[in-house]
Each structure stands twice: as structure tokens, then as C-alpha cells.
Amino acid sequence: MQFIDLGAQQRRIRQKIEKNILAVLDHGRYIMGPEIGELEQRLADYAGVRHVLGCSSGTDALLMALMAHDVGPGDAVFTTPFTFIATAEVIRLLGATPVFAEIDPATFNLDPASLEKTIVALKTNAPETSPLPGGVRVSDLTPRGIIAVDLFGLPADYSAIGEIARKHGLFVIEDAAQSFGAESGGRRAGAMADIACTSFFPAKPLGCYGDGGALFTDNDALVEKMASIRVHGKGIHKYDNARIGINGRLDAIQAAILLAKLDIFPDEIERRQGIARRYSERLSAIAGLTPPSVPDGYTSAWAQYSVLAADEEHRAALQARLKSADVPTAIYYPKPLHMQTAFADLGYRAGDFPVSEDFARRIFSLPMHPYLEEADQIRITDILAGA
Ligand SMILES: *Cc1c(COP(=O)(O)O)cnc(C)c1O
């Protein structure tokens, strides 16, 4: 059994993928060929935003979104410690400081109450009310923005986060790397913040066959700036440089592959709902195991189906039992970001984010993809039930 079976999807659309790739080989416009504009338009229509820019990866999308907001040394960007490293890495890469807030135990996403407490603690220099980077003084950092993450495909609480952002004059970036195809409050992932960033890494809900990503926004000024940053900060022409940028383009061949995959994407999101529902129905009766919850009004893209075991030993036992039956599992994420060596200089300590630290010891993810067979799901849940 595979954790994510990309082969089943490929068999379904192989001819279309080959045809689209061959079209790129025929026209030869490998960089910024016509597939890029076509994909951007279709992604914008799907997400319900005015502008989309294809780009080189989800990480570069986040980096360019921060660059568009002129984030740099002395700036604080608030985010979750329970995410993939890229979310906070890009903040540090620009010389700014990631300031972590705790997650909501029900959704694994940024807890708006903890976020606001952390913002206020930073503004008033009261680290005893909420963990801040060690030794930070109020004069050291300027609060600038928030990166909320739609973990495992479930959108964060953007109505609450947006309200906090407006109150404190902060921008909001949606890290939708795992959530393309998700919905909440009548909006789709990609349309929930000033700028949204997604990833087309092969294992994401909408993946290509290499690295890729996209930026989403309704803001005309921001899209113009990000389009410039995407090509070395270009000004009125290629050899006029208005600002510092990066080489952040998406390849035409990857766009061609994504166009083929986009045709079946709504059907795949639908299939994921059925598979998640089946898992949850069968797992909710198992003592000591907590299936993921989806709040009313939300739809997850189910990038991962992650459950909580009772404790670390319980998790190890369940994973071992599944492994001996050839069922792969994974741990997202075994170490919260505030505990990573890469961020040791921030001065956070064990115990600063107890929910994130506890979940890192108890969480694990089950095989999840649109082509997972019911018989395999029954086998997995029976093993977990101890049958
Ligand atoms: C995958 C991922 C990224 C980075 O995307 P890449 O395309 O791999 O660079 C960023 N944030 C989150 C939450 C992710 O899961």
C-alpha cells in the first residue's frame, strides 16, 4: 500500500499529460510559455480571486509574498510553530523574526486567542503573558504581519485572524500549501487573506511533477510587485531592475501537467471528502484515538488525514502494527518549529507551546489520496481497532 498513490491518478489522465507536455516540446517556450497564463487564469477562476502568479515553489511563494510587504530585519511576523519549516524559514531568510503563537487543539491551526495575546505581549513587552523570542524588548521588533497555515488542508480561522490583523495594522498571508481545494465561509483556499501561497509539490492536493507553486491576491499593487519580484525585480523591461527579486518562475512543462490535473481536481476533492468521512466513522469508536475534526462551515482538502494517539508509546505501537501489515504512516510534525536547532537563536524553550509539543508526540497520518480503496481503508481501521 502507498501513503499517497500518484500512479493511480496518472493512469487516469496519462494521455492528456503526455499531450500537454508534447505541446510544450513543440512550441519550445519553456520559460513563461502560454501554459503559464492559461493556468493562472484557471486557478484564479477556481479560487475566486482576481490575480494568480505561478511560481517556482510554495516556499518561494511565501518568500515573494513577504518581499512584496517589504519585510526585513527588525520586523516580527506571527505564525504557528506546528507547521512545515518553510513557513517560518522565509521570515528568517529575510532577516525578520518569526514570533510563534499556540495552536487550537481542535483544528491544529493557529489559535486566534493565543495570536492576539502574543501580539499584545510583543507590543507591551510583557513576555510573561505569552512566550516571545527570548530576551526580546519592545523596541527591538515591529509587528508587521501574520502567516496563518491551513494545516493538513483545513483552512485557519480567517474571520477571527483578519479581525485581529485589522485591529493591530498587520498583513495576513495564507499558507495554503496543503489546502488548495478547501473552503470556509463561502470562500475557497487562496482567497482568504491579502495574499495566499500554495505549493504544487507532487504530494500536495494539486501537485505537479517537480517543484511549483502559486500566489493569489485581489490586490492590483501587490500582484504587480510580486510579478516584478518573480523575475529579478524587473522594471519596465527585462534589463531594467526596479528592486531586488528572485528567479521565481514556474516552468511551462509543470504548468502543462497542472492543466491536465486541474480537469479532474474538483472530482478528486470530492473523493477525498468521502474517504475522510469513511475513516472518521470507523475511527471514532476506537478508544484512545482522536480523529481530526472539521468545524461547521469548513471543508478540508485533506492533504493529510492525521489522528492523535493517547501518548507517544501508543502512537509507536499503532504505527508498528500498521507497518507490519505493510501500511505506511508518517508523522507531521515530530518537532515544533520553536524547538528546531535552526531557530535556536530565537531563544524559545521546551514548554513554551505545550499543545504543539504534546501533539508532536502523539500525532500521525494515515494513507490519504483520492484513489484509496474502501477495502484498504477497512483493513487500516481494523488494524487500528486491534482486530
Ligand atoms: C509544502 C509546504 C510548503 C512549501 O512548499 P514547497 O513547494 O515544498 O516549497 C510551505 N508550507 C507548508 C505548510 C507546506 O506544507
PDB file of C-alpha atoms in Angstrom, residues 28-227:
ATOM      1  CA  GLY A  28       9.560  25.445 -27.273  1.00  0.00           C
ATOM      2  CA  ARG A  29       8.615  28.331 -24.965  1.00  0.00           C
ATOM      3  CA  TYR A  30       9.870  26.570 -21.836  1.00  0.00           C
ATOM      4  CA  ILE A  31      10.052  29.753 -19.771  1.00  0.00           C
ATOM      5  CA  MET A  32       6.756  31.666 -19.368  1.00  0.00           C
ATOM      6  CA  GLY A  33       5.105  29.826 -22.274  1.00  0.00           C
ATOM      7  CA  PRO A  34       1.357  30.131 -22.923  1.00  0.00           C
ATOM      8  CA  GLU A  35       0.526  27.389 -20.376  1.00  0.00           C
ATOM      9  CA  ILE A  36       1.522  29.747 -17.540  1.00  0.00           C
ATOM     10  CA  GLY A  37      -1.104  32.388 -18.337  1.00  0.00           C
ATOM     11  CA  GLU A  38      -3.760  29.746 -19.004  1.00  0.00           C
ATOM     12  CA  LEU A  39      -3.052  28.009 -15.689  1.00  0.00           C
ATOM     13  CA  GLU A  40      -3.018  31.316 -13.780  1.00  0.00           C
ATOM     14  CA  GLN A  41      -6.436  32.228 -15.212  1.00  0.00           C
ATOM     15  CA  ARG A  42      -7.917  28.833 -14.357  1.00  0.00           C
ATOM     16  CA  LEU A  43      -6.514  28.898 -10.816  1.00  0.00           C
ATOM     17  CA  ALA A  44      -7.892  32.421 -10.303  1.00  0.00           C
ATOM     18  CA  ASP A  45     -11.334  31.330 -11.533  1.00  0.00           C
ATOM     19  CA  TYR A  46     -11.293  28.270  -9.279  1.00  0.00           C
ATOM     20  CA  ALA A  47     -10.138  30.090  -6.136  1.00  0.00           C
ATOM     21  CA  GLY A  48     -12.293  33.163  -6.809  1.00  0.00           C
ATOM     22  CA  VAL A  49      -9.531  35.772  -6.813  1.00  0.00           C
ATOM     23  CA  ARG A  50      -8.580  38.413  -9.383  1.00  0.00           C
ATOM     24  CA  HIS A  51      -4.874  37.561  -9.751  1.00  0.00           C
ATOM     25  CA  VAL A  52      -2.716  34.434  -9.686  1.00  0.00           C
ATOM     26  CA  LEU A  53       1.005  34.155 -10.382  1.00  0.00           C
ATOM     27  CA  GLY A  54       2.574  30.758 -10.970  1.00  0.00           C
ATOM     28  CA  CYS A  55       5.938  30.408  -9.249  1.00  0.00           C
ATOM     29  CA  SER A  56       8.830  28.083  -8.525  1.00  0.00           C
ATOM     30  CA  SER A  57       7.619  26.531  -5.237  1.00  0.00           C
ATOM     31  CA  GLY A  58       5.393  27.052  -2.231  1.00  0.00           C
ATOM     32  CA  THR A  59       8.438  28.251  -0.305  1.00  0.00           C
ATOM     33  CA  ASP A  60       9.248  30.871  -2.947  1.00  0.00           C
ATOM     34  CA  ALA A  61       5.594  31.934  -2.984  1.00  0.00           C
ATOM     35  CA  LEU A  62       5.830  32.662   0.759  1.00  0.00           C
ATOM     36  CA  LEU A  63       9.163  34.426   0.292  1.00  0.00           C
ATOM     37  CA  MET A  64       7.812  36.638  -2.503  1.00  0.00           C
ATOM     38  CA  ALA A  65       4.663  37.440  -0.502  1.00  0.00           C
ATOM     39  CA  LEU A  66       6.836  38.683   2.381  1.00  0.00           C
ATOM     40  CA  MET A  67       9.092  40.600  -0.035  1.00  0.00           C
ATOM     41  CA  ALA A  68       6.001  42.276  -1.515  1.00  0.00           C
ATOM     42  CA  HIS A  69       5.262  43.529   2.024  1.00  0.00           C
ATOM     43  CA  ASP A  70       8.901  44.770   2.356  1.00  0.00           C
ATOM     44  CA  VAL A  71       9.550  42.505   5.345  1.00  0.00           C
ATOM     45  CA  GLY A  72      13.100  42.749   6.657  1.00  0.00           C
ATOM     46  CA  PRO A  73      15.331  42.995   9.744  1.00  0.00           C
ATOM     47  CA  GLY A  74      13.537  44.294  12.826  1.00  0.00           C
ATOM     48  CA  ASP A  75      10.139  43.056  11.664  1.00  0.00           C
ATOM     49  CA  ALA A  76       8.071  40.498  13.587  1.00  0.00           C
ATOM     50  CA  VAL A  77       5.878  38.054  11.663  1.00  0.00           C
ATOM     51  CA  PHE A  78       3.479  35.962  13.769  1.00  0.00           C
ATOM     52  CA  THR A  79       2.930  32.323  12.861  1.00  0.00           C
ATOM     53  CA  THR A  80       2.349  28.803  14.163  1.00  0.00           C
ATOM     54  CA  PRO A  81       5.107  26.524  15.484  1.00  0.00           C
ATOM     55  CA  PHE A  82       3.145  23.456  14.276  1.00  0.00           C
ATOM     56  CA  THR A  83       3.874  23.563  10.535  1.00  0.00           C
ATOM     57  CA  PHE A  84       6.453  22.699   7.897  1.00  0.00           C
ATOM     58  CA  ILE A  85       9.748  24.565   8.293  1.00  0.00           C
ATOM     59  CA  ALA A  86       9.206  26.639   5.108  1.00  0.00           C
ATOM     60  CA  THR A  87       6.510  28.781   6.764  1.00  0.00           C
ATOM     61  CA  ALA A  88       8.929  30.325   9.263  1.00  0.00           C
ATOM     62  CA  GLU A  89      12.157  29.777   7.306  1.00  0.00           C
ATOM     63  CA  VAL A  90      11.247  32.502   4.788  1.00  0.00           C
ATOM     64  CA  ILE A  91      10.687  35.012   7.612  1.00  0.00           C
ATOM     65  CA  ARG A  92      14.213  34.351   8.928  1.00  0.00           C
ATOM     66  CA  LEU A  93      15.686  34.335   5.420  1.00  0.00           C
ATOM     67  CA  LEU A  94      14.653  37.988   5.057  1.00  0.00           C
ATOM     68  CA  GLY A  95      16.252  38.838   8.411  1.00  0.00           C
ATOM     69  CA  ALA A  96      12.883  39.220  10.143  1.00  0.00           C
ATOM     70  CA  THR A  97      11.842  37.387  13.324  1.00  0.00           C
ATOM     71  CA  PRO A  98       9.212  34.634  13.483  1.00  0.00           C
ATOM     72  CA  VAL A  99       7.094  35.071  16.623  1.00  0.00           C
ATOM     73  CA  PHE A 100       5.132  31.930  17.415  1.00  0.00           C
ATOM     74  CA  ALA A 101       1.637  31.597  18.878  1.00  0.00           C
ATOM     75  CA  GLU A 102      -0.054  28.391  20.077  1.00  0.00           C
ATOM     76  CA  ILE A 103      -2.416  26.203  18.030  1.00  0.00           C
ATOM     77  CA  ASP A 104      -6.077  25.369  18.613  1.00  0.00           C
ATOM     78  CA  PRO A 105      -6.180  21.735  19.810  1.00  0.00           C
ATOM     79  CA  ALA A 106      -9.386  21.080  17.828  1.00  0.00           C
ATOM     80  CA  THR A 107      -8.050  22.149  14.414  1.00  0.00           C
ATOM     81  CA  PHE A 108      -4.216  22.076  14.691  1.00  0.00           C
ATOM     82  CA  ASN A 109      -4.315  25.646  13.265  1.00  0.00           C
ATOM     83  CA  LEU A 110      -3.245  28.980  14.767  1.00  0.00           C
ATOM     84  CA  ASP A 111      -5.415  29.801  17.802  1.00  0.00           C
ATOM     85  CA  PRO A 112      -6.723  33.371  17.333  1.00  0.00           C
ATOM     86  CA  ALA A 113      -6.836  33.979  21.111  1.00  0.00           C
ATOM     87  CA  SER A 114      -3.191  32.965  21.534  1.00  0.00           C
ATOM     88  CA  LEU A 115      -2.263  35.003  18.445  1.00  0.00           C
ATOM     89  CA  GLU A 116      -3.813  38.172  19.862  1.00  0.00           C
ATOM     90  CA  LYS A 117      -2.238  37.591  23.290  1.00  0.00           C
ATOM     91  CA  THR A 118       1.155  37.219  21.620  1.00  0.00           C
ATOM     92  CA  ILE A 119       0.745  40.392  19.555  1.00  0.00           C
ATOM     93  CA  VAL A 120      -0.248  42.356  22.663  1.00  0.00           C
ATOM     94  CA  ALA A 121       2.638  40.826  24.660  1.00  0.00           C
ATOM     95  CA  LEU A 122       5.089  41.968  21.992  1.00  0.00           C
ATOM     96  CA  LYS A 123       3.590  45.465  21.775  1.00  0.00           C
ATOM     97  CA  THR A 124       3.583  45.935  25.543  1.00  0.00           C
ATOM     98  CA  ASN A 125       6.788  43.979  26.217  1.00  0.00           C
ATOM     99  CA  ALA A 126       5.003  41.574  28.565  1.00  0.00           C
ATOM    100  CA  PRO A 127       6.532  38.185  27.687  1.00  0.00           C
ATOM    101  CA  GLU A 128       5.183  36.708  30.923  1.00  0.00           C
ATOM    102  CA  THR A 129       1.687  36.720  29.315  1.00  0.00           C
ATOM    103  CA  SER A 130       2.726  34.858  26.153  1.00  0.00           C
ATOM    104  CA  PRO A 131       6.004  33.232  25.026  1.00  0.00           C
ATOM    105  CA  LEU A 132       8.130  35.594  22.930  1.00  0.00           C
ATOM    106  CA  PRO A 133      11.558  35.052  21.400  1.00  0.00           C
ATOM    107  CA  GLY A 134      13.971  35.038  24.361  1.00  0.00           C
ATOM    108  CA  GLY A 135      15.109  38.415  25.620  1.00  0.00           C
ATOM    109  CA  VAL A 136      13.020  40.373  23.120  1.00  0.00           C
ATOM    110  CA  ARG A 137      12.409  44.011  24.031  1.00  0.00           C
ATOM    111  CA  VAL A 138       9.503  46.076  22.738  1.00  0.00           C
ATOM    112  CA  SER A 139      11.868  48.413  20.919  1.00  0.00           C
ATOM    113  CA  ASP A 140      13.541  45.520  19.058  1.00  0.00           C
ATOM    114  CA  LEU A 141      10.728  44.409  16.817  1.00  0.00           C
ATOM    115  CA  THR A 142       7.987  45.991  14.727  1.00  0.00           C
ATOM    116  CA  PRO A 143       4.866  43.804  14.398  1.00  0.00           C
ATOM    117  CA  ARG A 144       4.207  43.580  10.646  1.00  0.00           C
ATOM    118  CA  GLY A 145       2.129  40.577   9.696  1.00  0.00           C
ATOM    119  CA  ILE A 146       0.720  37.104  10.238  1.00  0.00           C
ATOM    120  CA  ILE A 147       1.275  33.894   8.277  1.00  0.00           C
ATOM    121  CA  ALA A 148      -1.592  31.525   9.046  1.00  0.00           C
ATOM    122  CA  VAL A 149      -1.292  27.927   7.851  1.00  0.00           C
ATOM    123  CA  ASP A 150      -4.136  25.705   6.627  1.00  0.00           C
ATOM    124  CA  LEU A 151      -2.637  22.593   8.200  1.00  0.00           C
ATOM    125  CA  PHE A 152      -3.420  19.219   6.607  1.00  0.00           C
ATOM    126  CA  GLY A 153      -5.820  21.040   4.246  1.00  0.00           C
ATOM    127  CA  LEU A 154      -8.144  22.685   6.801  1.00  0.00           C
ATOM    128  CA  PRO A 155      -8.352  26.490   6.497  1.00  0.00           C
ATOM    129  CA  ALA A 156      -7.365  28.505   9.571  1.00  0.00           C
ATOM    130  CA  ASP A 157      -9.950  30.809  11.228  1.00  0.00           C
ATOM    131  CA  TYR A 158      -9.509  33.772   8.840  1.00  0.00           C
ATOM    132  CA  SER A 159     -12.519  35.747  10.064  1.00  0.00           C
ATOM    133  CA  ALA A 160     -11.002  35.943  13.570  1.00  0.00           C
ATOM    134  CA  ILE A 161      -7.420  36.307  12.294  1.00  0.00           C
ATOM    135  CA  GLY A 162      -8.451  39.029   9.816  1.00  0.00           C
ATOM    136  CA  GLU A 163     -10.167  40.974  12.583  1.00  0.00           C
ATOM    137  CA  ILE A 164      -7.070  40.798  14.810  1.00  0.00           C
ATOM    138  CA  ALA A 165      -4.906  41.863  11.866  1.00  0.00           C
ATOM    139  CA  ARG A 166      -7.077  44.917  11.141  1.00  0.00           C
ATOM    140  CA  LYS A 167      -7.081  45.913  14.810  1.00  0.00           C
ATOM    141  CA  HIS A 168      -3.285  45.774  15.013  1.00  0.00           C
ATOM    142  CA  GLY A 169      -2.477  47.010  11.499  1.00  0.00           C
ATOM    143  CA  LEU A 170      -0.938  43.742  10.270  1.00  0.00           C
ATOM    144  CA  PHE A 171      -0.988  41.998   6.898  1.00  0.00           C
ATOM    145  CA  VAL A 172      -2.214  38.393   6.614  1.00  0.00           C
ATOM    146  CA  ILE A 173      -0.656  35.741   4.383  1.00  0.00           C
ATOM    147  CA  GLU A 174      -2.458  32.425   3.908  1.00  0.00           C
ATOM    148  CA  ASP A 175      -0.080  29.451   3.694  1.00  0.00           C
ATOM    149  CA  ALA A 176      -2.386  27.325   1.548  1.00  0.00           C
ATOM    150  CA  ALA A 177       0.373  24.877   0.552  1.00  0.00           C
ATOM    151  CA  GLN A 178      -1.765  21.995   1.851  1.00  0.00           C
ATOM    152  CA  SER A 179      -5.256  23.416   1.370  1.00  0.00           C
ATOM    153  CA  PHE A 180      -5.869  24.163  -2.302  1.00  0.00           C
ATOM    154  CA  GLY A 181      -9.434  22.932  -2.899  1.00  0.00           C
ATOM    155  CA  ALA A 182     -10.608  23.634   0.680  1.00  0.00           C
ATOM    156  CA  GLU A 183     -13.403  26.055   1.642  1.00  0.00           C
ATOM    157  CA  SER A 184     -14.675  28.064   4.579  1.00  0.00           C
ATOM    158  CA  GLY A 185     -17.232  30.827   4.992  1.00  0.00           C
ATOM    159  CA  GLY A 186     -18.150  30.618   1.296  1.00  0.00           C
ATOM    160  CA  ARG A 187     -14.570  31.260   0.197  1.00  0.00           C
ATOM    161  CA  ARG A 188     -12.007  28.910  -1.254  1.00  0.00           C
ATOM    162  CA  ALA A 189      -8.432  28.456  -0.080  1.00  0.00           C
ATOM    163  CA  GLY A 190      -6.359  31.043  -1.907  1.00  0.00           C
ATOM    164  CA  ALA A 191      -8.981  33.724  -1.296  1.00  0.00           C
ATOM    165  CA  MET A 192      -8.831  34.084   2.488  1.00  0.00           C
ATOM    166  CA  ALA A 193      -6.101  36.696   3.049  1.00  0.00           C
ATOM    167  CA  ASP A 194      -4.278  39.644   1.420  1.00  0.00           C
ATOM    168  CA  ILE A 195      -2.021  37.133  -0.319  1.00  0.00           C
ATOM    169  CA  ALA A 196      -2.268  33.342  -0.388  1.00  0.00           C
ATOM    170  CA  CYS A 197       0.519  30.947  -1.284  1.00  0.00           C
ATOM    171  CA  THR A 198       0.158  27.384  -2.476  1.00  0.00           C
ATOM    172  CA  SER A 199       2.537  24.568  -3.429  1.00  0.00           C
ATOM    173  CA  PHE A 200       2.428  22.140  -6.335  1.00  0.00           C
ATOM    174  CA  PHE A 201       4.949  19.745  -4.741  1.00  0.00           C
ATOM    175  CA  PRO A 202       3.873  16.313  -6.088  1.00  0.00           C
ATOM    176  CA  ALA A 203       2.296  15.099  -2.819  1.00  0.00           C
ATOM    177  CA  LYS A 204       0.111  18.207  -2.257  1.00  0.00           C
ATOM    178  CA  PRO A 205      -3.606  18.060  -3.163  1.00  0.00           C
ATOM    179  CA  LEU A 206      -2.824  19.685  -6.538  1.00  0.00           C
ATOM    180  CA  GLY A 207       0.714  18.581  -7.381  1.00  0.00           C
ATOM    181  CA  CYS A 208       2.905  18.760 -10.479  1.00  0.00           C
ATOM    182  CA  TYR A 209       5.889  16.527 -11.376  1.00  0.00           C
ATOM    183  CA  GLY A 210       8.570  18.697  -9.823  1.00  0.00           C
ATOM    184  CA  ASP A 211       8.580  21.898  -7.812  1.00  0.00           C
ATOM    185  CA  GLY A 212       5.977  24.592  -8.332  1.00  0.00           C
ATOM    186  CA  GLY A 213       3.685  26.988  -6.513  1.00  0.00           C
ATOM    187  CA  ALA A 214       1.342  29.941  -6.924  1.00  0.00           C
ATOM    188  CA  LEU A 215       0.481  33.312  -5.389  1.00  0.00           C
ATOM    189  CA  PHE A 216      -3.123  34.531  -5.099  1.00  0.00           C
ATOM    190  CA  THR A 217      -4.354  38.073  -4.425  1.00  0.00           C
ATOM    191  CA  ASP A 218      -7.104  40.573  -5.199  1.00  0.00           C
ATOM    192  CA  ASN A 219      -4.693  43.475  -4.740  1.00  0.00           C
ATOM    193  CA  ASP A 220      -3.534  45.135  -8.003  1.00  0.00           C
ATOM    194  CA  ALA A 221      -0.481  46.822  -6.463  1.00  0.00           C
ATOM    195  CA  LEU A 222       0.701  43.652  -4.717  1.00  0.00           C
ATOM    196  CA  VAL A 223       0.351  41.471  -7.821  1.00  0.00           C
ATOM    197  CA  GLU A 224       2.336  43.970  -9.874  1.00  0.00           C
ATOM    198  CA  LYS A 225       5.102  43.988  -7.275  1.00  0.00           C
ATOM    199  CA  MET A 226       5.157  40.185  -6.974  1.00  0.00           C
ATOM    200  CA  ALA A 227       5.272  39.800 -10.778  1.00  0.00           C
TER     201      ALA A 227
END
